[in-house]
XYZ file of C-alpha atoms in Angstrom:
175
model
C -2.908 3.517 -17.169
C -2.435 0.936 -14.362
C -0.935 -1.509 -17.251
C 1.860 0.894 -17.891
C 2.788 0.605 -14.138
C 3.180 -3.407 -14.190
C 5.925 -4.619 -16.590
C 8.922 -6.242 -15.845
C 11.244 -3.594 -16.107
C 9.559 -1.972 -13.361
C 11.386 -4.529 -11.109
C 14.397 -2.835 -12.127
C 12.681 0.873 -10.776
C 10.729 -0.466 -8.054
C 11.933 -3.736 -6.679
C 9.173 -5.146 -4.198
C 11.217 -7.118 -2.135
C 13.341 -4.434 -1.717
C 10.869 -1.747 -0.653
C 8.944 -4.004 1.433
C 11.188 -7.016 2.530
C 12.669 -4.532 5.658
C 8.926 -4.315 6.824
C 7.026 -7.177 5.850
C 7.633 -10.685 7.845
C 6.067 -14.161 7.865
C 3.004 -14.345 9.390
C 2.208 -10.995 9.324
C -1.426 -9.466 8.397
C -0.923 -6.621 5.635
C -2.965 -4.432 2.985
C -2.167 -2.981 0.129
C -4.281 -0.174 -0.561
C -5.169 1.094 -4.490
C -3.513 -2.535 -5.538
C -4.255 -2.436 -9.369
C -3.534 -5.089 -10.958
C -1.359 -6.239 -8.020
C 1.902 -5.659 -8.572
C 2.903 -4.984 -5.022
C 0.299 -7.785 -3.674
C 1.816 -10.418 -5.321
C 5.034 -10.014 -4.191
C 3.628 -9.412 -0.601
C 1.647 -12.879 -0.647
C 5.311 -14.082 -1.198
C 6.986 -12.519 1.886
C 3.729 -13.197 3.895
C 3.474 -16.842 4.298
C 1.152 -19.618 3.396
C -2.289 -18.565 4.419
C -4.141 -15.259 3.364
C -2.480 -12.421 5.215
C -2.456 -9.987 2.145
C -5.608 -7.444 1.404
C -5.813 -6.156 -1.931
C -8.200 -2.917 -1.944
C -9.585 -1.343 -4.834
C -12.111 1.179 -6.000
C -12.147 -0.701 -9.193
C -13.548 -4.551 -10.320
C -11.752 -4.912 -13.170
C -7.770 -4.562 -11.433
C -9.651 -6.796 -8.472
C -10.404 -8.949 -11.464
C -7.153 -8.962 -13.153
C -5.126 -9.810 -9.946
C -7.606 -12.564 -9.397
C -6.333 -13.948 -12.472
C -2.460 -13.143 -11.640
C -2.320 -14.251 -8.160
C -4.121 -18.093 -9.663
C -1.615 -18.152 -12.249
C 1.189 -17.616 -9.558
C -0.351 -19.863 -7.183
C -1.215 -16.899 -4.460
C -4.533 -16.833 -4.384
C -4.963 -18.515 -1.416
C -2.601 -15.464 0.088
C -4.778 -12.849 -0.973
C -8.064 -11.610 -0.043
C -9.544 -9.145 -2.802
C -11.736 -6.389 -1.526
C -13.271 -3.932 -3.347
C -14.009 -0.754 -1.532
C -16.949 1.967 -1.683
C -15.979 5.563 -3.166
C -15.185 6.977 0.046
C -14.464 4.553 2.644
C -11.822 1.163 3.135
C -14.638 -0.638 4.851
C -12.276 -3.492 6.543
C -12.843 -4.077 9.983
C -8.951 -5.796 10.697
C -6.234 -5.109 12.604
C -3.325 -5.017 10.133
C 0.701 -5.032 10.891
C 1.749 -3.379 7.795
C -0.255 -1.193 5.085
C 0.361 -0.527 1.869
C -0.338 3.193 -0.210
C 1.478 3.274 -3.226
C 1.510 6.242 -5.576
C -2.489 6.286 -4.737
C -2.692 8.558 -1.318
C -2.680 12.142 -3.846
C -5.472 11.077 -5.651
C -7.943 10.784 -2.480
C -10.189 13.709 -2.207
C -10.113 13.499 1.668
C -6.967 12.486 2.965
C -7.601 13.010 6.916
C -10.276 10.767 6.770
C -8.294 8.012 5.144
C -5.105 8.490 7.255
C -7.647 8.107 10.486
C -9.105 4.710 9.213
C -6.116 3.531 8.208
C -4.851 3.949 12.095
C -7.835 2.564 12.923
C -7.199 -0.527 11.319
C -3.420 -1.094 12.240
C -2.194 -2.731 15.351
C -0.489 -0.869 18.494
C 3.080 -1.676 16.656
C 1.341 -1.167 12.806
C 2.924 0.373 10.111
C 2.225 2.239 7.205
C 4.660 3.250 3.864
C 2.883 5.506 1.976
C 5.022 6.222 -1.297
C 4.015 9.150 -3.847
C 5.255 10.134 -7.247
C 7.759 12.953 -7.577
C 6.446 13.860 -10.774
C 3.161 14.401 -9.551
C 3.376 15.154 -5.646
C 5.320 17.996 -4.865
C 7.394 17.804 -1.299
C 5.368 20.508 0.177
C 2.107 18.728 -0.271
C 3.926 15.326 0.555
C 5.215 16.508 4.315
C 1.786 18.539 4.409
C 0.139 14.570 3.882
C 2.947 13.753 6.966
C 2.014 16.388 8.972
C -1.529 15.129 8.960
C -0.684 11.673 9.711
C 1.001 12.984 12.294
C -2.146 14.961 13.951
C -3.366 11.782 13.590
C -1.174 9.724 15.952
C 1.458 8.617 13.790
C 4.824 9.009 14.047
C 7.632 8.824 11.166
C 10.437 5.934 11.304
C 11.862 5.765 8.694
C 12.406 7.559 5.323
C 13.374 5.040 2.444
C 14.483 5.564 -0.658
C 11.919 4.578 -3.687
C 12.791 6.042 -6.940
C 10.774 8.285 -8.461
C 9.061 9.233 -4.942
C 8.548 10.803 -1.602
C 8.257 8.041 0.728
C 8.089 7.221 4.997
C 7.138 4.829 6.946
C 4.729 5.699 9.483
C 4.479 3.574 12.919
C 1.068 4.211 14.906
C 1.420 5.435 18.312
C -1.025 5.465 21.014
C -4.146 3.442 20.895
């Protein structure tokens, strides 16, 4: 189903540098979690910078493979870094500025456990957009996934507009 998700009239519905050029600077270190076939990697390598600052994670080879493939073809592979994850676990050991979880946060079986490693792995200022389909998502279990994160330590900033979604951004607080 991911290849339904990445056409080009999806730029038209979900505009990457729109969602993510408020957030995402040069230089920064980001992740975009449950990448697929990359379409919001690629367009992250682009706001990024030069080096590799962007971490694609997937459960699954074969979208790690595909983006492989895209991100040569648009000359970004030297941007990203692809990482295929275990079943239950993100297994990076970085401190990120911004995180990526598009549309992929629902579909994880323990979500306390991922919202605490993903704090884990952002830095004191870090922040996180996690995006999830209206169709699927209702708003009562979407603000019960932000009152977790909250528990957690983070704290909402902002609430954008994506189409077809809940969405916040989530800045950590504390240590």
């Amino acid at each position: 189903m991911a290849y339904t998700f990445d056409n080009p009239i999806r730029k038209l519905i979900h505009n990457p540098n729109q969602i993510l050029g408020g957030y995402i600077k040069k230089g920064m270190l980001v992740a975009d979690i449950g990448c697929g076939m990359g379409y919001f990697s690629l367009a992250m390598a682009k706001l990024v910078g030069n080096k590799v600052k962007v971490y694609a994670i997937d459960l699954q080879q074969k979208m790690l493979d595909t983006l492989k493939k895209r991100s040569k073809k648009q000359k970004l592979s030297e941007r990203i870094s692809l990482h295929k994850c275990p079943q239950n676990k993100l297994g990076l050991n970085l401190k990120f500025d911004f995180i990526l979880a598009f549309w992929m946060v629902h579909e994880v079986p323990d979500q306390d456990k991922l919202l605490k490693e993903i704090y884990s792995m952002l830095n004191a200022d870090g922040k996180l957009l996690i995006s999830e389909p209206l169709f699927h998502v209702s708003k009562k279990a979407f603000n019960v996934t932000c009152q977790k994160a909250h528990q957690i330590g983070f704290e909402i900033i902002d609430q954008p507009k994506i189409f077809f979604s809940h969405a916040v951004v989530l800045k950590k607080i504390g240590n």
